[in-house]
Amino acid sequence: MITQVQDEPRPGSKPPNSPLVSRHPAFMGALLISIAVVIFTISINWANLGDIFFAICASSVILILYLLWSISRRDRSFSVLSSFATLFCAFHFGILAADMAGIPVHTMLNGVLWWYLQEELVLGSYAAALMFLLGLAMASGLALWRAAPPRPSLQASNLRAAPVTILLGLAVTLWLIIVVGFLGITNYTQYNALARDGAGLHQAALMVLYPAISALFFWSSLTSRRLIWPFMIYAVFGLIAFPVGLRGEVLFPLAMVVPTLAAQNRLKLSMPTVVFGAYAVLLISSFGRIFRADSNLSEALSGASGLTGLAELGGSLRPVVEVQRWLTGGLDDLRWGETYYAPFERTLLKFFPFTDRTSALQDDRLMNVVLVSRTSGNYGFSIAAESLINFGMLGCVAAGLTAGGVLIAFGRRARLGTAPIIWSAVVFGLFIHIRQAFVTAYGSAMMFLVVSLVIFLLFPKYRPSSSITTPRNRHALP
């Protein structure tokens, strides 16, 4: 069993119920920097209201992210929320950094960002994404009113994660054999076409293996005494998957596992380390895109930049732009929640074989299907776009508030050394939903749940009803 010992308050530490500004003295500095960015942009582009809005938007993003990470430094149960918000901003505001730097965005990435010239739609899309981010910030503010339970010091039990870690290694090996060996996939277009439209054992395996790898990585990390083994195995998967173009598929499980370990005080990362790691990921992403295009190593090395990598991630704003186009152009109306209950309805109808069930490729309640049919391109979708097309701008705030509440509740459970299966599956689905449709997030969460249940049925001692092992040795990667 795991014994819990309440942490003693550190000498000189401030009480947890002290005002926000006094707990985060650099808050005023971040606020002043944000105001300076707005004033500077207004002074240069005083006649362009779009540039003023972009400056306000960028400043708001900086300020909200700073506040979330500042809170996380004092209370690590907010780490999962901060990680989620950071990834959300990268995938929705990434292009904004290049735009603010004066780079002609529509010419970047071989012109695939041509839609960024439609300023009115882009402004509305940034507003929707900012409303969702505001909802996340509101959730953190409401959570601060309720004091978190004292963080326990958890002694390591006699659990061993070797079986789960071995399964993780086998799943990654099988994925590599299928993708590299049998199918010879070299880019995301090939991978998505086979996973989405192909028929056969290999394609079915790909649909199962990704959430399986994610679930196994999560549980292996949370139950391992030595984090180096699950992280090394996952790094092998990432080194192949990331260059193929599966950036979100690699980043989302990692962005879920690392803050969960941080909430348990098992993994300590300084801010410079986090910033350096994020920049390295953006640089590698930029390099991979250029190298996949022409296989010229020297050109890829010279042309790679963090700003370009961030803009490539920011291309996930496209679904929000399309939803703005549909709503303002009269092509679509607010769906009032039908895209959220559609996956549950379709699952329920599977148990009634004599009931008519619309084909997934013809069901216009599945937003990834609608986006492909209307744009002839595969852009996934977006959690902000999904809430926008269902309930409008206020729906974006409500969705952010709801997601933030779930992430904070999960972080507080992790902080106490527990990680219930259902909560973990829901949080995994939320991370996937950042740049995918709700139906995709729902399917991924269900697969994560199934794999987790199988793990705990095969190995009953890993049942989540007991606390996850949290050793006293708190080094990052032994």
mmCIF file of N, CA and C in Angstrom, residues 9-15 74:
data_model
loop_
_atom_site.group_PDB
_atom_site.id
_atom_site.type_symbol
_atom_site.label_atom_id
_atom_site.label_comp_id
_atom_site.label_asym_id
_atom_site.label_seq_id
_atom_site.Cartn_x
_atom_site.Cartn_y
_atom_site.Cartn_z
ATOM 1 N N PRO A 9 4.429 22.956 5.517
ATOM 2 C CA PRO A 9 4.664 24.204 4.777
ATOM 3 C C PRO A 9 6.118 24.609 4.875
ATOM 4 N N ARG A 10 6.665 25.048 3.772
ATOM 5 C CA ARG A 10 8.052 25.473 3.744
ATOM 6 C C ARG A 10 8.215 26.803 4.456
ATOM 7 N N PRO A 11 9.341 26.985 5.150
ATOM 8 C CA PRO A 11 9.574 28.267 5.828
ATOM 9 C C PRO A 11 9.552 29.420 4.830
ATOM 10 N N GLY A 12 8.841 30.454 5.186
ATOM 11 C CA GLY A 12 8.803 31.645 4.334
ATOM 12 C C GLY A 12 7.839 31.557 3.184
ATOM 13 N N SER A 13 7.148 30.390 3.012
ATOM 14 C CA SER A 13 6.212 30.264 1.892
ATOM 15 C C SER A 13 4.945 31.045 2.191
ATOM 16 N N LYS A 14 4.314 31.537 1.125
ATOM 17 C CA LYS A 14 3.113 32.344 1.288
ATOM 18 C C LYS A 14 1.900 31.439 1.440
ATOM 19 N N PRO A 15 0.922 31.848 2.192
ATOM 20 C CA PRO A 15 -0.268 31.022 2.365
ATOM 21 C C PRO A 15 -0.984 30.845 1.041
ATOM 22 N N ARG A 74 3.130 27.158 -8.530
ATOM 23 C CA ARG A 74 2.741 27.129 -7.120
ATOM 24 C C ARG A 74 1.868 25.919 -6.802
#
